[in-house]
Coordinates of C-alpha atoms in Angstrom, one line a residue:
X1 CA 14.7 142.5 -82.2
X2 CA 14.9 141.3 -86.0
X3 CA 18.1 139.3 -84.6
X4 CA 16.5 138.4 -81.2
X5 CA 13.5 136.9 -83.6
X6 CA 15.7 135.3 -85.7
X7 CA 17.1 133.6 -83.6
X8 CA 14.0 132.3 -81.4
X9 CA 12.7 131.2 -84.6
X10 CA 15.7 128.8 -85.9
X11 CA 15.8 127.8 -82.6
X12 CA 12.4 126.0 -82.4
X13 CA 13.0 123.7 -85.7
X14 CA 16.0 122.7 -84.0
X15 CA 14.0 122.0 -81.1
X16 CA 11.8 119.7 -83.2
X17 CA 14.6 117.9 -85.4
X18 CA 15.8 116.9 -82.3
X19 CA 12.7 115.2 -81.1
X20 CA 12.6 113.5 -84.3
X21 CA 15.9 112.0 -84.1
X22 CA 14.9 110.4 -80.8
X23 CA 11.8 109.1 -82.1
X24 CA 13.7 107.7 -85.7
X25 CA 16.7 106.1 -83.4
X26 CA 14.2 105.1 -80.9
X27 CA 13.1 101.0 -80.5
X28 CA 9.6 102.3 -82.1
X29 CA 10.9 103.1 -85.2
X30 CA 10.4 100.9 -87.6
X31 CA 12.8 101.7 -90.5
X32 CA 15.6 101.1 -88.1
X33 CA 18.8 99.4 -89.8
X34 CA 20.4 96.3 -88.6
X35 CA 23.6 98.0 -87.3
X36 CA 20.6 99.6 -84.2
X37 CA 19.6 96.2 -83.6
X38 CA 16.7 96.0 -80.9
X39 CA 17.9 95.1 -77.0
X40 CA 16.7 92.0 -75.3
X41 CA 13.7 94.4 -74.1
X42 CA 12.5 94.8 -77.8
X43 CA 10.2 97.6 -78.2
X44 CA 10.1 98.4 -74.4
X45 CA 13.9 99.6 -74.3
X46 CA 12.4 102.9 -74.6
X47 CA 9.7 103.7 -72.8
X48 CA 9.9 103.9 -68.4
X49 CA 9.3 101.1 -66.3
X50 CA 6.6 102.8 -64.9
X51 CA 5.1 103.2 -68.5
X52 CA 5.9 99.8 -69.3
X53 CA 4.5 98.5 -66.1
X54 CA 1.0 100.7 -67.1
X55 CA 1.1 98.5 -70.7
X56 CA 1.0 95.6 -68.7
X57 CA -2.1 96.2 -67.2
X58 CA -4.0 96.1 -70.5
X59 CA -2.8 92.6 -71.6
X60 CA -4.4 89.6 -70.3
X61 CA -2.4 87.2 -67.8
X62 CA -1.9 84.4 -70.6
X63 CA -0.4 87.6 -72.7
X64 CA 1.8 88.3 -70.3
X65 CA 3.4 84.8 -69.4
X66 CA 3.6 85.0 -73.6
X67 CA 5.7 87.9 -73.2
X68 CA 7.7 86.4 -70.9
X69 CA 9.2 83.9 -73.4
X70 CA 10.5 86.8 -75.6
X71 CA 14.4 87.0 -73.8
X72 CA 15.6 86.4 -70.5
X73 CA 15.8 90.7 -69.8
X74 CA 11.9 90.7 -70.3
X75 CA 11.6 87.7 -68.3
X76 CA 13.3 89.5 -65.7
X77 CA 11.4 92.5 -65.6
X78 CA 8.2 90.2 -65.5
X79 CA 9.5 88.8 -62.3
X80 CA 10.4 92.6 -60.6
X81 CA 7.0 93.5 -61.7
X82 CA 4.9 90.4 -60.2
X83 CA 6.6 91.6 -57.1
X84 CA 5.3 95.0 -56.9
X85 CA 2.3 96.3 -55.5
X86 CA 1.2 97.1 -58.6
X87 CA 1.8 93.6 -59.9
X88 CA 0.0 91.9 -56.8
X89 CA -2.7 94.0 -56.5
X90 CA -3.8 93.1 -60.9
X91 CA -2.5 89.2 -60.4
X92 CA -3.5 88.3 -57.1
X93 CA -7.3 88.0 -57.0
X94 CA -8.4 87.4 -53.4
X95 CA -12.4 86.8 -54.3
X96 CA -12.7 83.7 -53.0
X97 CA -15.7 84.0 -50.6
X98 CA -18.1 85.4 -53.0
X99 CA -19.2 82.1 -54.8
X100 CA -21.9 83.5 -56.6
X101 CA -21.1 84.6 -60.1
X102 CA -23.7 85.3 -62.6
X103 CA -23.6 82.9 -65.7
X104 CA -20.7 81.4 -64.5
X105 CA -20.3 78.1 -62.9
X106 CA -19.6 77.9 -59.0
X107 CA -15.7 80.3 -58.6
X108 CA -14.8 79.4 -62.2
X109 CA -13.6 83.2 -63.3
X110 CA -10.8 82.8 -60.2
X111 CA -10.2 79.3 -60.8
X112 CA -9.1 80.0 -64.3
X113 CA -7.7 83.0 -63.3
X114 CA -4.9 80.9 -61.3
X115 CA -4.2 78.7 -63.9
X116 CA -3.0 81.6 -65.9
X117 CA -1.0 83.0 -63.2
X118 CA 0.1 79.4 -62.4
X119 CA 1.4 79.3 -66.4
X120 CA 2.9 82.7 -66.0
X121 CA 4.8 82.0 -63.0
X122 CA 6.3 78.5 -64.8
X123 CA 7.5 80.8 -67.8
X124 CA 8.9 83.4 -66.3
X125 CA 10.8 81.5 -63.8
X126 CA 11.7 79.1 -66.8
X127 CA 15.7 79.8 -66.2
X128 CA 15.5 79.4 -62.5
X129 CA 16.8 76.4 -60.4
X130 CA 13.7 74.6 -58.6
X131 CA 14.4 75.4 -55.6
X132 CA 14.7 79.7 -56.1
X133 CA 11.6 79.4 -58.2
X134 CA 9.5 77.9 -55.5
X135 CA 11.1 80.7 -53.2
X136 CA 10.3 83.4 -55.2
X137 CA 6.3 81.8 -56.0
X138 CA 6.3 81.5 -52.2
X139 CA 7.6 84.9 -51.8
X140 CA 4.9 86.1 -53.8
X141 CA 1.9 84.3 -52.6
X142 CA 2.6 84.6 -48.7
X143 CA 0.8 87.5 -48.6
X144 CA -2.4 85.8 -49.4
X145 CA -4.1 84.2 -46.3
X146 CA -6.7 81.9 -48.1
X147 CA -3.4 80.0 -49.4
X148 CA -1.9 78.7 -46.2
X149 CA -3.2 75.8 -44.2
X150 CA -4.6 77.8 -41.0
X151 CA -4.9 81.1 -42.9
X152 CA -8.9 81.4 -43.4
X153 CA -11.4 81.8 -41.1
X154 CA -13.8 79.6 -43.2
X155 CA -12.4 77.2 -45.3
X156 CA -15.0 75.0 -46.2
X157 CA -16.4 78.3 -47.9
X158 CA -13.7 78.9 -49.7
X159 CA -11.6 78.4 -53.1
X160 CA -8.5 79.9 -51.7
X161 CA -6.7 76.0 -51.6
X162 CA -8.1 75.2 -54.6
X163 CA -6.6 78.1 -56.5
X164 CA -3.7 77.2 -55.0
X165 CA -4.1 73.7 -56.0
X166 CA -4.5 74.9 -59.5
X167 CA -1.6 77.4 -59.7
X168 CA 0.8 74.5 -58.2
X169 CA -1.0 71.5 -60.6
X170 CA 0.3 74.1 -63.8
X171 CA 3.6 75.5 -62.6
X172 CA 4.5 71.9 -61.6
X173 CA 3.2 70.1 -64.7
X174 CA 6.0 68.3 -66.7
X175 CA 8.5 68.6 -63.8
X176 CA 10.5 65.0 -63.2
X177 CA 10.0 63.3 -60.1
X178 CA 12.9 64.4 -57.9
X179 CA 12.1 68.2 -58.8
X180 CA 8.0 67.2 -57.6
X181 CA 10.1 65.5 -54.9
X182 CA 11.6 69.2 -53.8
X183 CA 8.2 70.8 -54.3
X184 CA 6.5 68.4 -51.5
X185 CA 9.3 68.6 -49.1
X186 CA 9.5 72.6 -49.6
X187 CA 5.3 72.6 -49.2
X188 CA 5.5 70.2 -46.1
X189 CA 8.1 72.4 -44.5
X190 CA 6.1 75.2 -45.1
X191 CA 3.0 74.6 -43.5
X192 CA 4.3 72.9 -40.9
X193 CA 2.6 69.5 -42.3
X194 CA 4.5 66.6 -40.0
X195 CA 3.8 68.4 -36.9
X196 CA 0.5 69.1 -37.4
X197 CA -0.1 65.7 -39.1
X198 CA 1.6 63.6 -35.9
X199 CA -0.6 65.7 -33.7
X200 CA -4.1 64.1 -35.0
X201 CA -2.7 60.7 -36.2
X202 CA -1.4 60.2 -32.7
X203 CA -4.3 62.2 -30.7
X204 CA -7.8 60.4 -29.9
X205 CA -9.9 60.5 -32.5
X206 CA -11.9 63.8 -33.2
X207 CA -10.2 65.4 -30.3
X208 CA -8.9 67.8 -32.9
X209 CA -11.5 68.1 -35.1
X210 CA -10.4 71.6 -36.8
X211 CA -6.9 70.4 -37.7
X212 CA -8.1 67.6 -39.0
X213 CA -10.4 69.1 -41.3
X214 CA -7.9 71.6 -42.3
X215 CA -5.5 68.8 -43.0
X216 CA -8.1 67.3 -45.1
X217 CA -8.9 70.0 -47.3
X218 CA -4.8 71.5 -47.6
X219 CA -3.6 67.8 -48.5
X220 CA -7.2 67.2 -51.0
X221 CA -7.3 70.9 -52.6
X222 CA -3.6 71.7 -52.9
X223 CA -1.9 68.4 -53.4
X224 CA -4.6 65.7 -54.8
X225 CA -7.5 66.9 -56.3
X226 CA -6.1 68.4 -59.7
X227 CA -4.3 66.1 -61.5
X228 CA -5.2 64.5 -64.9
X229 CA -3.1 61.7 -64.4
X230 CA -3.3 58.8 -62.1
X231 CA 0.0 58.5 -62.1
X232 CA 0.4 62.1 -60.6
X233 CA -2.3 61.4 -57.7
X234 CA -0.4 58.8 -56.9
X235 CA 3.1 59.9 -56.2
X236 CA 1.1 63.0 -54.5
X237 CA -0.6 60.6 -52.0
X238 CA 2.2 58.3 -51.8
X239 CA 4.8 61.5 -50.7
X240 CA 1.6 62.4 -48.4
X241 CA 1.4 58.6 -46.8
X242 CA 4.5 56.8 -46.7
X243 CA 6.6 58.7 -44.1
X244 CA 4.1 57.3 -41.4
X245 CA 4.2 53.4 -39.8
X246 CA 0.8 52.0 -41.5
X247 CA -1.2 52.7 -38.3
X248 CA -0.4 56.3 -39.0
X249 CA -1.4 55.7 -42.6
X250 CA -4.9 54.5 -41.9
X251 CA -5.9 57.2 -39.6
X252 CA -4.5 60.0 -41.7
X253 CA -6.1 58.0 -45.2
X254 CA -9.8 58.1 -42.6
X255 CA -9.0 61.5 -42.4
X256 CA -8.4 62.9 -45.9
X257 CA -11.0 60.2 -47.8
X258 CA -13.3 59.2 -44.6
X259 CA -16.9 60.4 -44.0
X260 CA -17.6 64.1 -43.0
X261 CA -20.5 65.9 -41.7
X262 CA -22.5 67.9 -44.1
X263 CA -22.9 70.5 -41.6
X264 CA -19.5 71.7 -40.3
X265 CA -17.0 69.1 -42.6
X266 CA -15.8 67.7 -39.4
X267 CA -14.9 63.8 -40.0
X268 CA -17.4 61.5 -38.8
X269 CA -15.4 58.8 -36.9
X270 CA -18.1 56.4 -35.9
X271 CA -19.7 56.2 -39.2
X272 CA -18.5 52.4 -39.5
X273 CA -18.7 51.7 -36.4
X274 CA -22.5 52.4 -35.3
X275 CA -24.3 50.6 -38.3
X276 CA -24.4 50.5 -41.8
X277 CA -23.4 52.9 -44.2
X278 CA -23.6 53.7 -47.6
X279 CA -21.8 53.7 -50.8
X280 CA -21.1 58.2 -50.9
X281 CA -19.4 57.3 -47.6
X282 CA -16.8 54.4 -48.5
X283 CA -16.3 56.1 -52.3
X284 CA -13.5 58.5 -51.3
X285 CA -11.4 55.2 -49.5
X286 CA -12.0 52.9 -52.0
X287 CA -10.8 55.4 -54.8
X288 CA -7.9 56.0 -52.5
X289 CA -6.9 52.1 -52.3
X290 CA -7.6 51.5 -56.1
X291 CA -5.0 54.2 -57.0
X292 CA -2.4 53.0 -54.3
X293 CA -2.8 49.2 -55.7
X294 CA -2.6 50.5 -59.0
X295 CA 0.6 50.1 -61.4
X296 CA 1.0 54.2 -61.1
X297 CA 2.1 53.5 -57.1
X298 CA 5.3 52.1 -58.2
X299 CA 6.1 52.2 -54.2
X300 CA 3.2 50.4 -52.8
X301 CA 3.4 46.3 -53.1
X302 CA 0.1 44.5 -53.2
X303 CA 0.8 43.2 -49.7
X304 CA 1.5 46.8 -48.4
X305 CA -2.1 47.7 -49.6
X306 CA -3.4 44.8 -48.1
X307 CA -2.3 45.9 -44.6
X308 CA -3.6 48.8 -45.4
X309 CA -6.9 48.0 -45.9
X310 CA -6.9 45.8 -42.4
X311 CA -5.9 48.6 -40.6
X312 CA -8.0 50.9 -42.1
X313 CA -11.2 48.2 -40.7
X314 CA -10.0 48.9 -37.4
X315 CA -10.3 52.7 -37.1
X316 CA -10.8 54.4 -34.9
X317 CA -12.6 50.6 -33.6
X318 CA -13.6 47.6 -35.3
X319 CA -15.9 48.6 -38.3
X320 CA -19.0 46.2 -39.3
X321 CA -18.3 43.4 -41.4
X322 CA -20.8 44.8 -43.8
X323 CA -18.9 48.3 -44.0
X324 CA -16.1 46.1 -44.6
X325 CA -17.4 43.9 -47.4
X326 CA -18.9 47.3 -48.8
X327 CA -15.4 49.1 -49.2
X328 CA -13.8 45.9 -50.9
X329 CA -16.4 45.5 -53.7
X330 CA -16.2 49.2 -53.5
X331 CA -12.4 48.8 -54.5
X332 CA -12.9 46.4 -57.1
X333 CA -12.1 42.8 -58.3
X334 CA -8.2 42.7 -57.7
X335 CA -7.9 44.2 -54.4
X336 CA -11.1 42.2 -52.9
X337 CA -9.8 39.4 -54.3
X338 CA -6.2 39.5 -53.3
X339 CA -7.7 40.6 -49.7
X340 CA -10.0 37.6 -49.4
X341 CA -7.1 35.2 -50.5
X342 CA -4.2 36.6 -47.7
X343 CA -7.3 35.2 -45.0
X344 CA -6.9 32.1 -47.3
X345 CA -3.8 31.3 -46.9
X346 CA -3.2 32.3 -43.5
X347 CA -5.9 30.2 -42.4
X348 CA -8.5 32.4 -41.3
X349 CA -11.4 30.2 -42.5
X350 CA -13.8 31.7 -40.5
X351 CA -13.3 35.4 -40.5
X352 CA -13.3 34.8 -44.7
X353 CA -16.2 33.4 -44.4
X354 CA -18.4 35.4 -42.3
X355 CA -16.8 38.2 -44.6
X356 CA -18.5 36.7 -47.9
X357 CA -21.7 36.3 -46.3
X358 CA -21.8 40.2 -45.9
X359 CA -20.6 40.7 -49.1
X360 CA -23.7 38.6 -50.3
X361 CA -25.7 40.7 -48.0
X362 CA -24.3 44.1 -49.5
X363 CA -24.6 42.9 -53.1
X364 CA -28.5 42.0 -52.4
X365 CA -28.9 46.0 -50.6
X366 CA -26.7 47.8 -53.2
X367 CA -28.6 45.7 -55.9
X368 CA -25.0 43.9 -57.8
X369 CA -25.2 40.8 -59.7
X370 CA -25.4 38.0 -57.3
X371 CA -23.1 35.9 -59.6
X372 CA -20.2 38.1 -59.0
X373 CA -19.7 36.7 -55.3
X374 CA -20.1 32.8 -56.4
X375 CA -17.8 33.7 -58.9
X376 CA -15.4 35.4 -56.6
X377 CA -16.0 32.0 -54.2
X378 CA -14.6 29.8 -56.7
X379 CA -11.2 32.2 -57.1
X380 CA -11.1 32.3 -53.3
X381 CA -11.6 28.3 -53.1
X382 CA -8.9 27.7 -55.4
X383 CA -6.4 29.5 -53.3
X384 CA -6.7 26.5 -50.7
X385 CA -3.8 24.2 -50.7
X386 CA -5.7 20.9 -50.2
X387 CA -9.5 19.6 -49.9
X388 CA -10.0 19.7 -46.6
X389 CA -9.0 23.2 -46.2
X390 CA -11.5 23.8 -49.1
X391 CA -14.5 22.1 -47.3
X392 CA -14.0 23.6 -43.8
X393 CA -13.9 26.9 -45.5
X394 CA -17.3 25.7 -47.4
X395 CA -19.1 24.8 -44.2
X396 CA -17.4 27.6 -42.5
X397 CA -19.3 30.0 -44.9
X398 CA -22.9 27.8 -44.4
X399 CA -22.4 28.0 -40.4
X400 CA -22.0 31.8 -40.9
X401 CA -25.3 32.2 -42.6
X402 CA -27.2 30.5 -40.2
X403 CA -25.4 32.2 -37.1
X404 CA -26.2 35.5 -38.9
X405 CA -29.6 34.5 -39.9
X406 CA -30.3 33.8 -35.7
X407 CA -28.7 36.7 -34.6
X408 CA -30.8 39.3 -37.0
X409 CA -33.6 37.1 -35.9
X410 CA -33.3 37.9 -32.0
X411 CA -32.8 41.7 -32.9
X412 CA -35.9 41.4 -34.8
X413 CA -37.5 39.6 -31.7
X414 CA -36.3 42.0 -29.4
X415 CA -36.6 45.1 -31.3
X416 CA -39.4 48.2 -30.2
X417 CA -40.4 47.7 -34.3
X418 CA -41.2 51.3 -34.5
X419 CA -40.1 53.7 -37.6
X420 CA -35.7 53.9 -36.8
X421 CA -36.3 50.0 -36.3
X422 CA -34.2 48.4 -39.0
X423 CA -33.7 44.8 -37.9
X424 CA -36.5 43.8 -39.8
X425 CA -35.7 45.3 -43.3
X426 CA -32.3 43.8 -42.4
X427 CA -33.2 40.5 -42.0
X428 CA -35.2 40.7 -45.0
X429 CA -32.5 41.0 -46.9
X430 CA -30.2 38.8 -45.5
X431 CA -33.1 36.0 -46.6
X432 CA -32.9 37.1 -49.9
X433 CA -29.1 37.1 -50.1
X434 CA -28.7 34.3 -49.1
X435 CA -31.9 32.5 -51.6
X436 CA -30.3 34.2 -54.2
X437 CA -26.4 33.5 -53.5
X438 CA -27.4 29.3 -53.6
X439 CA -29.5 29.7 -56.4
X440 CA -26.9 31.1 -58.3
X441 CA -24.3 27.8 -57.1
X442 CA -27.4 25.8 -58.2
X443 CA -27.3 27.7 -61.9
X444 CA -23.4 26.9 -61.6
X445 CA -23.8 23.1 -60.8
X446 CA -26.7 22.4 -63.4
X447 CA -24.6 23.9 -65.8
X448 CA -21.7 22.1 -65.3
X449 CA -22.9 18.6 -64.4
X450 CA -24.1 16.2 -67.4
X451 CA -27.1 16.4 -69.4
X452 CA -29.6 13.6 -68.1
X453 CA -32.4 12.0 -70.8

């Protein structure tokens, strides 16, 4: 028994020493020499996956896409673990219905959130070629519904495209053009973009009113709406636009920067058609042009823009020449300027000139400085090759008032006058334009003419 004791009882510090000397070789030790030099997994050589996948879930996402950058093994591991169910279930936040969050500002928490997994996907993926990175992102987001074009059931309630938006807008950031180039055509393919675009660009307009809302918000909250950069926007809305013949262009610009209903976010086709609207309604257009005339659209010439604009007047009919004149002043100096002038010199005196008398109109409703259209006058005037080009264009825009003045007259005269009645108000104003637009030409002629004694 002595010996039987004896040797239990040597056996158990051998036990221990042995214990030891897996803990003192181990990655965790710290007194280590250089001849055990650490593995590309660092400290984590030693423990399980399964462990090591538990650590992960204490450290925030921005830890972990730090963590990533530590060696290409790590990185690796990263990626197998994003994969997992684990991995989805912690990085994959799929609140994006439930808007209200206390002390928080309107789905903030999850839109940061993204941005963080957006940073750790472009770090772990670092060593990847573009085109088996956007696999394996796509690979790991397909499971969430809210990300795809036709995935949620209410999408105007939700911040599912925007997260995505996000994630794509950091994982994307600081990529050269012909890799952004592959992320569009890999994003178009994958949600079936050109067919569905076709379908409402060459369909009657409103007849499919879900897809083209859809449309609207996939090419607005994934692809445009979170860049810093104009420059960025552009190319986005340029890679979104430019496949289509510029009738095609119009309709689908209507449809991603046009009017929608406040009720359902259907667009609102007739909105320029069936009577003045207002400045909320043009804003979305008119920032669209201004960033496609811009120097960032290195693809766009001014005379592309142009047509552009003209089409855009026509759909899905013939807007009002005020909704017209409102969307150039709208788009600024250049664009209304260069517009005006291509009537100019393709001698369409009259259409130009009915054209300034609603911008007069809109300035006096919209309350701008009557100045700016006398001014704007004098560029257009000087675009006119000879005098008598000049003059006709002069009494062309003097017949246009009075024709306007007579025809806002008889709608006043034959109007019910009751509360919705706005012929009056409109003719009102058109008075006053038109008082103010000479008095300022009469400011402009005193001052230039000679003193008298």
């Amino acid at each position: 028994m002595s010996s039987g004791a004896g040797s239990g009882c040597a056996s158990i510090p051998s036990r221990k020493h042995r214990r030891s000397s897996r803990r003192s070789t181990g990655c965790w030790d710290t007194l280590a020499t250089d001849s055990q030099a650490l593995s590309a997994l660092g400290r984590f050589q030693s423990l399980p996956l399964e462990i090591f996948h538990m650590v992960l879930k204490y450290l925030s996402v921005k830890d972990i896409s730090m963590l990533s950058m530590v060696s290409k093994t790590l990185s690796q591991h990263l990626i197998h673990y994003i994969s997992t169910s684990a991995g989805t279930r912690r990085l994959l936040l799929q609140d994006f219905h439930n808007l209200e969050l206390p002390g928080r500002r309107e789905g903030a928490s999850v839109l940061e959130h993204y941005k963080s997994l957006g940073l750790l996907f472009k770090r772990c993926t670092l060593l990847l070629p573009t085109r088996d990175r956007l696999k394996y992102v796509h690979k790991v987001l397909s499971e969430v519904s809210c990300f795809k074009l036709s995935g949620c059931a209410s999408p105007l309630h939700c911040l599912g495209l925007k997260c995505y938006g996000v994630l794509l807008q950091i994982l994307t950031a600081g990529w050269d053009e012909l890799e952004c180039h592959r992320v569009f055509n890999f994003l178009w393919e994958l949600s079936n973009l050109a067919r569905k675009v076709q379908t409402v660009v060459s369909s009657r307009a409103g007849s499919a009113r879900k897809l083209e809302m859809r449309i609207r918000l996939y090419c607005r909250r994934v692809l445009l709406n979170h860049w810093i950069h104009r420059s960025d926007s552009a190319f986005w809305l340029t890679r979104i636009l430019k496949p289509w013949p510029i009738v095609n262009q119009a309709r689908l610009l209507y449809i991603i920067f046009g009017p929608v209903s406040s009720l359902d976010g259907h667009v609102v086709w007739q909105k320029m058609t069936e009577g003045p609207t207002d400045e909320t309604s043009l804003k979305g257009l008119a920032e669209a042009i201004k960033l496609l005339y811009g120097t960032e659209a290195r693809e766009w010439t001014a005379d592309d823009v142009i047509s552009l604009v003209d089409e855009l007047s026509v759909v899905p009919q013939e807007w009002l020449m005020e909704n017209n004149a409102r969307l150039l002043l709208l788009s600024g100096n250049n664009i209304c300027f260069t517009f005006m002038a291509s009537k100019a010199v393709n001698g369409r005196a009259v259409e130009l000139a009915r054209l300034m008398v609603f911008m007069t109109l809109v300035c006096e409703k919209d309350l701008y400085c009557m100045d700016w259209v006398v001014r704007m006058m004098q560029k257009v005037c000087r675009v006119f090759s000879t005098p008598w080009e000049r003059n006709n264009f002069l009494q062309c825009l003097e017949n246009a008032f009075a024709h306007l003045l007579m025809d806002m007259l008889q709608a006043v005269l034959a109007g019910g006058h009751d509360e919705e009645d706005n012929s009056f108000l409109n003719l009102f104003h058109l008075v006053n334009a038109q008082a103010n637009f000479h008095k300022e030409i009469l400011h402009l002629a005193m001052r230039s003419s000679p003193s008298t004694t």
